[in-house]
PDB file of C-alpha atoms and ligand atoms in Angstrom:
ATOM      1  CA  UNK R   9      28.173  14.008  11.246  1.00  0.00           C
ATOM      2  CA  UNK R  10      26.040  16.903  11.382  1.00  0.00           C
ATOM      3  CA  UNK R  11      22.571  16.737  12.440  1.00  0.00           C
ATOM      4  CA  UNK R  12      19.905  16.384   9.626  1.00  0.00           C
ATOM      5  CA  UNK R  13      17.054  18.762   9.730  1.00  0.00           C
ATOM      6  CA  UNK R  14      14.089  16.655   9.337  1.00  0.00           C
ATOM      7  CA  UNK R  15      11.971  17.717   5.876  1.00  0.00           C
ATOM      8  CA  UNK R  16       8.245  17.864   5.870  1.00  0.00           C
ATOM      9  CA  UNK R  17       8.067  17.875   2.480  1.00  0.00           C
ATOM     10  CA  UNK R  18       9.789  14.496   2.553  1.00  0.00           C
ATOM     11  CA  UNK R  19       6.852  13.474   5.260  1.00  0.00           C
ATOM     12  CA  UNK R  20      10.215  13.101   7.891  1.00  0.00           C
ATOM     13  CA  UNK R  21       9.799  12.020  10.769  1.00  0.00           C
ATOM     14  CA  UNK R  22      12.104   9.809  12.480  1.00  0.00           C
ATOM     15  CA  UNK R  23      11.318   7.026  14.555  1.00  0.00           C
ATOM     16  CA  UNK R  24      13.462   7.010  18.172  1.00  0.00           C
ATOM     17  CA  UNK R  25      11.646   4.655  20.376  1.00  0.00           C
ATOM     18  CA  UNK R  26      13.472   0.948  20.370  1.00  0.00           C
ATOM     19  CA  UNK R  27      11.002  -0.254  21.616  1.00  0.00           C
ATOM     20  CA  UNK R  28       8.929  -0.453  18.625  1.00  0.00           C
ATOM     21  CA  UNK R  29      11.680  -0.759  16.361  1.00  0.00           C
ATOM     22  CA  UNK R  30      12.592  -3.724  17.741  1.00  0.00           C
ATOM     23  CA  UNK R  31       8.748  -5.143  17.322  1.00  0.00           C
ATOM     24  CA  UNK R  32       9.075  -4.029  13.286  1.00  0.00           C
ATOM     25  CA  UNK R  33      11.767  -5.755  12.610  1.00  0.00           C
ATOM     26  CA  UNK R  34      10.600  -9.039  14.803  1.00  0.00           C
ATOM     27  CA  UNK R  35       7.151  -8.408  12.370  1.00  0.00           C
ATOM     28  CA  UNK R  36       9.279  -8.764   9.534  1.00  0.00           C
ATOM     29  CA  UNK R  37      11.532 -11.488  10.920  1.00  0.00           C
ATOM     30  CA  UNK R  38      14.650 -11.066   8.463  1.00  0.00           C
ATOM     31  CA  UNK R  39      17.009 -14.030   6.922  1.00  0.00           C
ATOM     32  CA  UNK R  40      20.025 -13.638   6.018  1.00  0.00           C
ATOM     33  CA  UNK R  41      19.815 -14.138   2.303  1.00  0.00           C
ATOM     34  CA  UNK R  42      16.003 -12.327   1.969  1.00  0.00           C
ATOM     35  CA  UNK R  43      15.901  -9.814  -0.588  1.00  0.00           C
ATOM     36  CA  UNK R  44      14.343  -6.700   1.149  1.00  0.00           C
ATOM     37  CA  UNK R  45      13.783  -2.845  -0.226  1.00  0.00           C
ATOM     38  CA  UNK R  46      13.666  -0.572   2.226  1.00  0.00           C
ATOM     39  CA  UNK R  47      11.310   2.697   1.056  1.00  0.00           C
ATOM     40  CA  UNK R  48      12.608   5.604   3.128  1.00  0.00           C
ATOM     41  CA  UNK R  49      15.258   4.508   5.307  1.00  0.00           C
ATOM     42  CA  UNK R  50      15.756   8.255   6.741  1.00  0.00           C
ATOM     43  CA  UNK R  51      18.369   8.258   9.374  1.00  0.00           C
ATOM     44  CA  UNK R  52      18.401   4.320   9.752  1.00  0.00           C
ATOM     45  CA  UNK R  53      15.994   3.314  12.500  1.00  0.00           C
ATOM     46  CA  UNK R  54      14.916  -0.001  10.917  1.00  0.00           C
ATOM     47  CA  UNK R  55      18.427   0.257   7.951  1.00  0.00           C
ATOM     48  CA  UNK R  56      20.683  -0.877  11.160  1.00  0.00           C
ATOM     49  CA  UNK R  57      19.296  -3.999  12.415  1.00  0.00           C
ATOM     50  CA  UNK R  58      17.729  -4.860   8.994  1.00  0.00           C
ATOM     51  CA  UNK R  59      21.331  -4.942   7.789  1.00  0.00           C
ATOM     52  CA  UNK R  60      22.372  -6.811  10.873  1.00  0.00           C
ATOM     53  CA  UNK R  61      19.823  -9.839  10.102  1.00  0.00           C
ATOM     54  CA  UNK R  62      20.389  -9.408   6.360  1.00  0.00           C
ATOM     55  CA  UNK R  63      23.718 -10.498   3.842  1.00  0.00           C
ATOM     56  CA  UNK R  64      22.340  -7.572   1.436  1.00  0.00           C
ATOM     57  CA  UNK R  65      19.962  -4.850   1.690  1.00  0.00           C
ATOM     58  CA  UNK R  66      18.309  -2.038  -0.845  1.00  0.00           C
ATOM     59  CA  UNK R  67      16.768   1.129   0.295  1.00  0.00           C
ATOM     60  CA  UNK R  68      15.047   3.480  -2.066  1.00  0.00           C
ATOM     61  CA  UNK R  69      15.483   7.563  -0.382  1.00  0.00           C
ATOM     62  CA  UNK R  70      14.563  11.071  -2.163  1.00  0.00           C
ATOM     63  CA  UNK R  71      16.241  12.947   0.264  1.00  0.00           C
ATOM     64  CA  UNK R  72      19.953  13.580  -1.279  1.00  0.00           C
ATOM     65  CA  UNK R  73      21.964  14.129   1.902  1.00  0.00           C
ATOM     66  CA  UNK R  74      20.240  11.148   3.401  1.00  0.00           C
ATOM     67  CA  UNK R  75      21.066   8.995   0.424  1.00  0.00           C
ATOM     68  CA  UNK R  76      25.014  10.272   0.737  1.00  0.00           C
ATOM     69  CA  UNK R  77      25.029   9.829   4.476  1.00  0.00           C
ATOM     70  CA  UNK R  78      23.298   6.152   3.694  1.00  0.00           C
ATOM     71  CA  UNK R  79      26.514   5.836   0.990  1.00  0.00           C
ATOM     72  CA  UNK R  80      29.124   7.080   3.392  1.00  0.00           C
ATOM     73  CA  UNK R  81      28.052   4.735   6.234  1.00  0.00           C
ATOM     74  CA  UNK R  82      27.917   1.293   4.341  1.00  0.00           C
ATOM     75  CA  UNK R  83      29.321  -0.428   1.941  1.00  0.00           C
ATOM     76  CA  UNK R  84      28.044  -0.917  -1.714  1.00  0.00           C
ATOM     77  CA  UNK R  85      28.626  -4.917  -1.165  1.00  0.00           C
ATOM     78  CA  UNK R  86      26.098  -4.381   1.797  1.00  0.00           C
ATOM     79  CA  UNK R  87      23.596  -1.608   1.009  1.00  0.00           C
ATOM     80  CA  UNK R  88      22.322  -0.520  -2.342  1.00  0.00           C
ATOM     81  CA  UNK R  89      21.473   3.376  -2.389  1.00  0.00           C
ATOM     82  CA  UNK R  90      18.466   4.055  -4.888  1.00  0.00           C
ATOM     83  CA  UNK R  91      18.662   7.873  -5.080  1.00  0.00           C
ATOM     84  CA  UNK R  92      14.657   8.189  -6.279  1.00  0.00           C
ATOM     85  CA  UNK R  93      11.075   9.282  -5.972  1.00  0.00           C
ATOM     86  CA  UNK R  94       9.450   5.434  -4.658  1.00  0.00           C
ATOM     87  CA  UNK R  95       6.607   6.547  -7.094  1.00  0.00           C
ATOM     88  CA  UNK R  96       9.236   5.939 -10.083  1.00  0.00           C
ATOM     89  CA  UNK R  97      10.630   3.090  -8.898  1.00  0.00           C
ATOM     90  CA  UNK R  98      10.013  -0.323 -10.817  1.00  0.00           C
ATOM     91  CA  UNK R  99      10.016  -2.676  -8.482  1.00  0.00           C
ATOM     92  CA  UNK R 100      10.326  -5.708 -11.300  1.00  0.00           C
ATOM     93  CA  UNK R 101      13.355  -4.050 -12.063  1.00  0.00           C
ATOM     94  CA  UNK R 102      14.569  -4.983  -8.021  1.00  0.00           C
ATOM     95  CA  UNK R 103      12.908  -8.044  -7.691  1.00  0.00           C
ATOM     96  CA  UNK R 104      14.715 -10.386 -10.535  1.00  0.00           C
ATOM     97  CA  UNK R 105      13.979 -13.899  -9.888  1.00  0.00           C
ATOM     98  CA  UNK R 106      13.358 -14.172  -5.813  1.00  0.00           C
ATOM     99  CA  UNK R 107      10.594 -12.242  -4.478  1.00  0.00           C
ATOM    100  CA  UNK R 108      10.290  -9.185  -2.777  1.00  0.00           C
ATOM    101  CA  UNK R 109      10.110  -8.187   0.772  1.00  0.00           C
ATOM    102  CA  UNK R 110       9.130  -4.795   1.054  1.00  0.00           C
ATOM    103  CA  UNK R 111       9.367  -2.991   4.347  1.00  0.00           C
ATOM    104  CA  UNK R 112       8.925   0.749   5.203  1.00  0.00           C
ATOM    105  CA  UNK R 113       8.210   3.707   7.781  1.00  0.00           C
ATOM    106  CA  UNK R 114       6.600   5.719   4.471  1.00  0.00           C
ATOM    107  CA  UNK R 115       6.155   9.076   3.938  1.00  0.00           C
ATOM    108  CA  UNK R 116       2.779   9.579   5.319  1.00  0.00           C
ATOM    109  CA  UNK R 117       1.831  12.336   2.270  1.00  0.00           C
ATOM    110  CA  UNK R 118       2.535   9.528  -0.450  1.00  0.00           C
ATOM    111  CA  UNK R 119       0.741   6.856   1.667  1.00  0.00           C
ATOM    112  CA  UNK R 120      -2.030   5.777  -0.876  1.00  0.00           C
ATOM    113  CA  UNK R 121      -0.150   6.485  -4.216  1.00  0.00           C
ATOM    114  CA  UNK R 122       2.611   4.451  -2.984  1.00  0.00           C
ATOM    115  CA  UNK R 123       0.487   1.011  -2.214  1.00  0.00           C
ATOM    116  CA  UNK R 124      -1.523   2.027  -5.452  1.00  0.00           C
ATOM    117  CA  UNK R 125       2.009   1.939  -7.444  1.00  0.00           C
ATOM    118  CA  UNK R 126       3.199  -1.231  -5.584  1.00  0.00           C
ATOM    119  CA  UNK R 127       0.202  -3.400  -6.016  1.00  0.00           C
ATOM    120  CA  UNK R 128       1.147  -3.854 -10.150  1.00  0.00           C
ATOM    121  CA  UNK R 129       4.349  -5.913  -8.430  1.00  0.00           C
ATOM    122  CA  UNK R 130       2.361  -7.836  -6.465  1.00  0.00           C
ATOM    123  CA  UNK R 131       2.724 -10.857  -8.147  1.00  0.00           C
ATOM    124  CA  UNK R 132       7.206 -10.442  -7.382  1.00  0.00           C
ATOM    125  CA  UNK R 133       6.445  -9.553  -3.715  1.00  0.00           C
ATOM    126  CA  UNK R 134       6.789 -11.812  -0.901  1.00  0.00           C
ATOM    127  CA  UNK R 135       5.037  -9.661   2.042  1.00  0.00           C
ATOM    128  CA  UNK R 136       5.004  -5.959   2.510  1.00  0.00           C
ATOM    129  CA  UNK R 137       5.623  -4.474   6.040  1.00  0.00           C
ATOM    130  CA  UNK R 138       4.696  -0.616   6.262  1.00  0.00           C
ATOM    131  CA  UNK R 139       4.095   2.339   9.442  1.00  0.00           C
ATOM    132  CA  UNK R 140       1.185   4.427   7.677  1.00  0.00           C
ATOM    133  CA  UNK R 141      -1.116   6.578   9.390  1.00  0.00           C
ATOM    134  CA  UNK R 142      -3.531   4.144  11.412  1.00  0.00           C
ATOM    135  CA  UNK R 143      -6.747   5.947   9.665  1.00  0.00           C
ATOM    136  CA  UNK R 144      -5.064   4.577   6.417  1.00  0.00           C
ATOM    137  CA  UNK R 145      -4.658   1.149   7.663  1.00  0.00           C
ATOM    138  CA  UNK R 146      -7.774   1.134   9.800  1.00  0.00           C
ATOM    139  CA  UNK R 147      -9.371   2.114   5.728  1.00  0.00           C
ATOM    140  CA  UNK R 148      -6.933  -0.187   4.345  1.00  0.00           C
ATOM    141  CA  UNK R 149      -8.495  -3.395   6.225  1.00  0.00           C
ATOM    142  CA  UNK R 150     -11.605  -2.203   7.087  1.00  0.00           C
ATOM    143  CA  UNK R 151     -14.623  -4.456   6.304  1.00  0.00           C
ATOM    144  CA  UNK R 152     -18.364  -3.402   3.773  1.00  0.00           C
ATOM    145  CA  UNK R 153     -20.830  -1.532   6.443  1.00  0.00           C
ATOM    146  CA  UNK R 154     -18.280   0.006   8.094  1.00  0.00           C
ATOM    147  CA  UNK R 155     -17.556   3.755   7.328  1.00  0.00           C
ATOM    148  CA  UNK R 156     -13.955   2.805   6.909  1.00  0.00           C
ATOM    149  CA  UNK R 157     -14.916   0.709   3.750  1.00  0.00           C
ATOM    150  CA  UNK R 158     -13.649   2.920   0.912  1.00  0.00           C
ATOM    151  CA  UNK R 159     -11.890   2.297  -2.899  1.00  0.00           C
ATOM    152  CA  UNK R 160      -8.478   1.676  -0.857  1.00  0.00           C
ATOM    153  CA  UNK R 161     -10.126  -1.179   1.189  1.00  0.00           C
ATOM    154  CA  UNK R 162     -11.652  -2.776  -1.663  1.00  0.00           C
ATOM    155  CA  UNK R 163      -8.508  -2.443  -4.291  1.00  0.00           C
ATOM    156  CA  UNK R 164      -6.276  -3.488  -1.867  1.00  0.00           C
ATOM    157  CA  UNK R 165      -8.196  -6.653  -0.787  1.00  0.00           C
ATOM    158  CA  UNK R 166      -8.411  -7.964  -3.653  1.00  0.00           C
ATOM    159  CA  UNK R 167      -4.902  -7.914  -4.113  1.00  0.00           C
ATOM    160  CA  UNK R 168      -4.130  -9.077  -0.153  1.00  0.00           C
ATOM    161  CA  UNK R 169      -4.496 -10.448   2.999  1.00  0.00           C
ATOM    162  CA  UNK R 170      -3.914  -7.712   5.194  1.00  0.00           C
ATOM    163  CA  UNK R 171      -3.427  -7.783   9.273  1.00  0.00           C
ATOM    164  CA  UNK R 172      -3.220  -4.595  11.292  1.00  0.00           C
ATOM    165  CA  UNK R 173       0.014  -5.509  13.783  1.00  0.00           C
ATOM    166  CA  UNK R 174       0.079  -2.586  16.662  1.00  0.00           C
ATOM    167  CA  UNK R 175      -0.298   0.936  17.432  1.00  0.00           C
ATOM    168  CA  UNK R 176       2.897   3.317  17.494  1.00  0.00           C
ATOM    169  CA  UNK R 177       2.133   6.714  19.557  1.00  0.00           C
ATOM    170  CA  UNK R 178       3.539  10.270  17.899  1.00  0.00           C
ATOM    171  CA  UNK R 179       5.978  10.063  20.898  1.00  0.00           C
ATOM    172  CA  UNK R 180       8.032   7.226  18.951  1.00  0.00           C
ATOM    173  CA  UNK R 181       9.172   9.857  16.510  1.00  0.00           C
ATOM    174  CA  UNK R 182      11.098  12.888  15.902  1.00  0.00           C
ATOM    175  CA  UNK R 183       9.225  15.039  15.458  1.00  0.00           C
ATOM    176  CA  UNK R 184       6.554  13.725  16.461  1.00  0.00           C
ATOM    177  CA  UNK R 185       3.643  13.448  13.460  1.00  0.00           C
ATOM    178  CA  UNK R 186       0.081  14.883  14.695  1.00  0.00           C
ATOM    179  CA  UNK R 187      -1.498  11.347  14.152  1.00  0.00           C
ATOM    180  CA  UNK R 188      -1.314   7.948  15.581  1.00  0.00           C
ATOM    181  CA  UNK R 189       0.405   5.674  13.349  1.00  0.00           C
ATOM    182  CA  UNK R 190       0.343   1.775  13.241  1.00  0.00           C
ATOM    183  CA  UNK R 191       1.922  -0.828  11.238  1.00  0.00           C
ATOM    184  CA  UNK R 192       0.716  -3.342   8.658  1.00  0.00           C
ATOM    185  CA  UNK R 193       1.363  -6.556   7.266  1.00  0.00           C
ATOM    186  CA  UNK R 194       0.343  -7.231   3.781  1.00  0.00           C
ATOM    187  CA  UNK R 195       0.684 -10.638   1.676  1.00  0.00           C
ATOM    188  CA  UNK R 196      -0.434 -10.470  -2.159  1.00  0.00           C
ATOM    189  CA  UNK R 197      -2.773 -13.297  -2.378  1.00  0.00           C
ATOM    190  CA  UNK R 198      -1.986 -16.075  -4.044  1.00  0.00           C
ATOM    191  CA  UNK R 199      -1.988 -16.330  -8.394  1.00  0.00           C
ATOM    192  CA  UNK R 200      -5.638 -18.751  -7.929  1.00  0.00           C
ATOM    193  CA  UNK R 201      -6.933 -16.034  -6.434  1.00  0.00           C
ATOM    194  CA  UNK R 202     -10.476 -14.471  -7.540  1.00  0.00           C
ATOM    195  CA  UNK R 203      -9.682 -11.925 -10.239  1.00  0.00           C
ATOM    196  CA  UNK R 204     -12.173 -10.006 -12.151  1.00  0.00           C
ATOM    197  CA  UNK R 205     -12.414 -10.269 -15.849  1.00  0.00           C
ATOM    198  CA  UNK R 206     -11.492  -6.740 -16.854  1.00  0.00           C
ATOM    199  CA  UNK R 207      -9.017  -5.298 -13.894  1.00  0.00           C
ATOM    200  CA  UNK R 208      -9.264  -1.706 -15.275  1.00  0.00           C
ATOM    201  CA  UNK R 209     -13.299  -2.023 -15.441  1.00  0.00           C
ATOM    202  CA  UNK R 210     -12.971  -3.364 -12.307  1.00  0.00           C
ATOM    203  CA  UNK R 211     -11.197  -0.195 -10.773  1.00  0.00           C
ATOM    204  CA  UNK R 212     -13.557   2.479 -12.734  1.00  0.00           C
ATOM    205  CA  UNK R 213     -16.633   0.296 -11.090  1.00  0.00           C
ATOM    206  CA  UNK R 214     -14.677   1.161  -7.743  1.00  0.00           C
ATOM    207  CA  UNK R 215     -13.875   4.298  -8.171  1.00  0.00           C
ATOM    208  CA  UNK R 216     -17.418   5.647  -9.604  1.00  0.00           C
ATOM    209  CA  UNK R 217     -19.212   3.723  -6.881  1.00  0.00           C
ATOM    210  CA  UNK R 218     -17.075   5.292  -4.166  1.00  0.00           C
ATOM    211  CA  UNK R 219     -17.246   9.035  -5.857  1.00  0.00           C
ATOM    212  CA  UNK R 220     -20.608   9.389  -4.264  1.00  0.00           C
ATOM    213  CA  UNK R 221     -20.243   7.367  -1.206  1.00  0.00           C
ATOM    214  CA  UNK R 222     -23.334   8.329   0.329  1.00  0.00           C
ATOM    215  CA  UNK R 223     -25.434   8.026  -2.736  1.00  0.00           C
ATOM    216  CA  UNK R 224     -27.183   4.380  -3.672  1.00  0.00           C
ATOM    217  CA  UNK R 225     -25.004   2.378  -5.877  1.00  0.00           C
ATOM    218  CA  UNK R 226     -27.716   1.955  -7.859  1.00  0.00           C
ATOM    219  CA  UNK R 227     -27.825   5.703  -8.749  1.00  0.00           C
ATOM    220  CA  UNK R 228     -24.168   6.005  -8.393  1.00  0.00           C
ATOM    221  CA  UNK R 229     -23.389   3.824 -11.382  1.00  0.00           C
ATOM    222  CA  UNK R 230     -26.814   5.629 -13.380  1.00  0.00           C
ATOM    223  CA  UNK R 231     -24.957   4.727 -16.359  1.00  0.00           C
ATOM    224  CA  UNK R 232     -24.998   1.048 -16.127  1.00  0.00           C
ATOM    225  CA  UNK R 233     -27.692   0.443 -13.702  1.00  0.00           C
ATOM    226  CA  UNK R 234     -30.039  -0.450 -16.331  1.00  0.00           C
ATOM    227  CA  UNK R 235     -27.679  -3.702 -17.672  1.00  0.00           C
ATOM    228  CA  UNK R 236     -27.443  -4.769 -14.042  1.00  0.00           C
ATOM    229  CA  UNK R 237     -28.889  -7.342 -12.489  1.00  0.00           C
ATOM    230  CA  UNK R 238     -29.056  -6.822  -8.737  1.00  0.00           C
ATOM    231  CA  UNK R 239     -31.218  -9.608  -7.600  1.00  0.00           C
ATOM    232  CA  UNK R 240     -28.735 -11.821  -9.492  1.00  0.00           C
ATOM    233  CA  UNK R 241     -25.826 -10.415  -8.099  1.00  0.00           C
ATOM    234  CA  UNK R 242     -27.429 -10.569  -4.701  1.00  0.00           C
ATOM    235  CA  UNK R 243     -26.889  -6.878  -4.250  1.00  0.00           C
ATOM    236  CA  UNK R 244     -30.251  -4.900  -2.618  1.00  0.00           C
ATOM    237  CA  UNK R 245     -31.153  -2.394  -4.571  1.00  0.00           C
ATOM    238  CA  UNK R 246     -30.848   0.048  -2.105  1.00  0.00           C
ATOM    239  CA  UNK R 247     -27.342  -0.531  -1.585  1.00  0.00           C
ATOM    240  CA  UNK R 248     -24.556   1.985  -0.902  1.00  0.00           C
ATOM    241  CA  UNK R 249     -20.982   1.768  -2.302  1.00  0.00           C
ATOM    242  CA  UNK R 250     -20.036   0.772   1.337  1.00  0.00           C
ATOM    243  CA  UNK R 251     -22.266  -2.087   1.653  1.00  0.00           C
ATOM    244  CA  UNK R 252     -20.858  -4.561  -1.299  1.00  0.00           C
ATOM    245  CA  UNK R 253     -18.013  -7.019  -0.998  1.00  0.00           C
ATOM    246  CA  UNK R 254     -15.017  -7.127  -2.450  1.00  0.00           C
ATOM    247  CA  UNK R 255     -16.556 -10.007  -4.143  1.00  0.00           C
ATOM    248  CA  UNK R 256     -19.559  -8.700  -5.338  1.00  0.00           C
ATOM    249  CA  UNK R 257     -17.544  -5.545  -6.804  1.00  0.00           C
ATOM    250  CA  UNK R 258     -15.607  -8.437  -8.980  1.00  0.00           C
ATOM    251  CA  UNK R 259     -18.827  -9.729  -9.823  1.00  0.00           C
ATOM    252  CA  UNK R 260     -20.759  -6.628 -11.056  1.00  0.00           C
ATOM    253  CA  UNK R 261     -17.592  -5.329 -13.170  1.00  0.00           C
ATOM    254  CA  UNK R 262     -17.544  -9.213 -14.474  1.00  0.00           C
ATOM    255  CA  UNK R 263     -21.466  -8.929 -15.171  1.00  0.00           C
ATOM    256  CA  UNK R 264     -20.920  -5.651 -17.053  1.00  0.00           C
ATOM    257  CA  UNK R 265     -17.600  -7.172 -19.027  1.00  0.00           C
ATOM    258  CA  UNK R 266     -19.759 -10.264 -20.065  1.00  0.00           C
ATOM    259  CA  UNK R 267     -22.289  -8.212 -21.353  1.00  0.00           C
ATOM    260  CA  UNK R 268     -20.435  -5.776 -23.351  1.00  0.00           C
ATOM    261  CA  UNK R 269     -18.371  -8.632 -24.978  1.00  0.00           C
ATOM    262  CA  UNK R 270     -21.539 -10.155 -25.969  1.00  0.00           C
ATOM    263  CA  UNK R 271     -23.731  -7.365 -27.423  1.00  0.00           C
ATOM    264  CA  UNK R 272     -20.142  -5.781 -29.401  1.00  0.00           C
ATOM    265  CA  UNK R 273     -20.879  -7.013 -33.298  1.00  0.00           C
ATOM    266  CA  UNK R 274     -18.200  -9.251 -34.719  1.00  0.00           C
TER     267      UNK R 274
HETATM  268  N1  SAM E 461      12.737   4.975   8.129  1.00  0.00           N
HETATM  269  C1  SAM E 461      13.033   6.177   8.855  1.00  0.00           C
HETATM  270  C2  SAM E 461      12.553   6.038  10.274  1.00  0.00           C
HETATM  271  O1  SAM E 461      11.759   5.130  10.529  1.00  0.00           O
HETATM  272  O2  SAM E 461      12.971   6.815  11.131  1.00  0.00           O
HETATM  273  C3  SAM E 461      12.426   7.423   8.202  1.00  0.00           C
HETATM  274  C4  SAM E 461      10.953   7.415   8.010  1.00  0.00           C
HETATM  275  S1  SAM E 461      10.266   8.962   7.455  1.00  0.00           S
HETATM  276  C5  SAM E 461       8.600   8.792   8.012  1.00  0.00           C
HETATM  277  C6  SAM E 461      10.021   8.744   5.691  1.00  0.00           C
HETATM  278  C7  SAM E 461      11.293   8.644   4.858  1.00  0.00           C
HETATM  279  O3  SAM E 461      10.911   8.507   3.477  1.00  0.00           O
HETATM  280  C8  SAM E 461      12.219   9.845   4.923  1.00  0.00           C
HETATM  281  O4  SAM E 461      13.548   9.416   5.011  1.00  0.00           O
HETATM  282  C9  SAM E 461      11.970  10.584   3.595  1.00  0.00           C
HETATM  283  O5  SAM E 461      13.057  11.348   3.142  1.00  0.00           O
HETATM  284  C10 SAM E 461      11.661   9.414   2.672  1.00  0.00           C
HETATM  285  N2  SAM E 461      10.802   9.782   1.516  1.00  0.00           N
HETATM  286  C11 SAM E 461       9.813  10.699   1.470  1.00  0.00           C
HETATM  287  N3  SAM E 461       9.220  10.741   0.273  1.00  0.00           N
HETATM  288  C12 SAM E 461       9.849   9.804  -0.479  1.00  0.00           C
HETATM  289  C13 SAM E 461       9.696   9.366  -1.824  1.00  0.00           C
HETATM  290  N4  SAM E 461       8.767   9.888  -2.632  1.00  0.00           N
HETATM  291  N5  SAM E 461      10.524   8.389  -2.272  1.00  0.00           N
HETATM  292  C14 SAM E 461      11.480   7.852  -1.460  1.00  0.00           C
HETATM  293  N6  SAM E 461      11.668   8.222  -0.174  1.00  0.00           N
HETATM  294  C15 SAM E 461      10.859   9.181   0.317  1.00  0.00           C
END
């Protein structure tokens, strides 16, 4: 088969070293009858012995002559080709009754739009296994004080438990990317979970506290500041987006809900 000239467009680069596929796929630890998605399965580092250790397995590719090469190699009984943008994908649509196991060496460009668009399937997913960047997952698990605390950390923890696995050097790929990457394991936490009243008030709290990092939170969210109640909340005053828990991010969007279901006239 000819060789494939790897796309950077497509974020391509191919992993080479065994070494550490082998320690991905004993993360994961397939069974035969798991339903897994692959995103990106490229030339088939972790496709091969996923499909050796699986009955059935799906992958989800934009590239077209990697999706035909994917085709050409298996069978349909074995591997399902998705031919599609992962942003597009709906993952409800793949999960049907069982959940999901979703594993991936993801295109490092789409990194935080991807776990963005897979977090409204949480609830079908099983685990998540994913090769990102290591800055992402380092911001991904990182906890408040630290000046890796950002939106991602705080969306994404309130949606999982999330454990950094090991490091993976740019000499495990071809090419080799200019970062370090790592790997992650993430498990959607469970449906008794603590939720906040108003998810999408939640996220705009998030995302406006985070906009101006460096600024206090209580100037941050100007707007609102004046129906909070920090003491209450146990939040100091002179607080910084980076400083609050997830939990106290749930509480202030709850505090804000509460209050603008109670002062809206009947
Ligand atoms: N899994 C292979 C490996 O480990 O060697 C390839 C990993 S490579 C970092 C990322 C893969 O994702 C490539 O095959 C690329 O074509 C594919 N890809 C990039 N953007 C995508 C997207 N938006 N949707 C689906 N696949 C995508």
């Amino acid at each position: 088969m000819a060789q494939h000239q790897a796309r950077k467009r497509f974020g391509q680069n191919f992993l080479v070293d065994q070494a550490i596929i082998d320690s991905i796929v004993a993360a994961i630890a397939p069974a035969r009858g798991d339903r897994i998605v692959e995103i990106g399965p490229g030339l088939s580092a972790l496709t091969v012995p996923l499909l050796a250790a699986l009955d059935h397995l799906t992958v989800i590719e934009i590239d077209r002559d990697l999706a035909a090469r994917l085709r050409n190699r298996y069978s349909a009984e074995r591997l399902t080709v998705v031919e599609a943008d992962v942003l597009t994908v709906d993952f409800s649509m793949l999960a049907q009754d069982s959940g999901l196991r979703v594993v991936g060496n993801l295109p490092y460009n789409i990194s935080s739009p991807l776990l963005f668009h897979l977090a409204q399937y949480a609830d079908r997913v099983v685990d998540q296994h994913f090769m990102l960047q290591r800055e992402v997952i380092d911001r991904m698990v990182a906890e408040p004080g630290s000046s890796d605390y950002s939106r991602l950390s705080v969306m994404l923890q309130s949606r999982y438990a999330m454990e950094k696995l090991f490091d993976v050097p740019p000499e495990s790929f071809d090419p080799p990317p200019r970062v370090v990457s790592a790997v992650v394991r993430m498990v959607p936490l469970p449906q008794d979970r603590p939720r906040p009243l108003d998810q999408a008030l939640f996220e705009q709290v998030v995302i406006k506290a985070f906009g101006q990092r460096r600024k206090m939170l209580r100037r941050s969210l100007s707007d609102w500041s004046g129906q909070i109640d920090w003491q209450g909340l146990d939040i100091p005053e002179t607080a910084r987006a980076e400083d609050v828990s997830v939990t106290q991010y749930m509480a202030l969007a709850d505090a804000l809900f509460s209050q603008r279901t109670s002062s809206t006239p009947r």
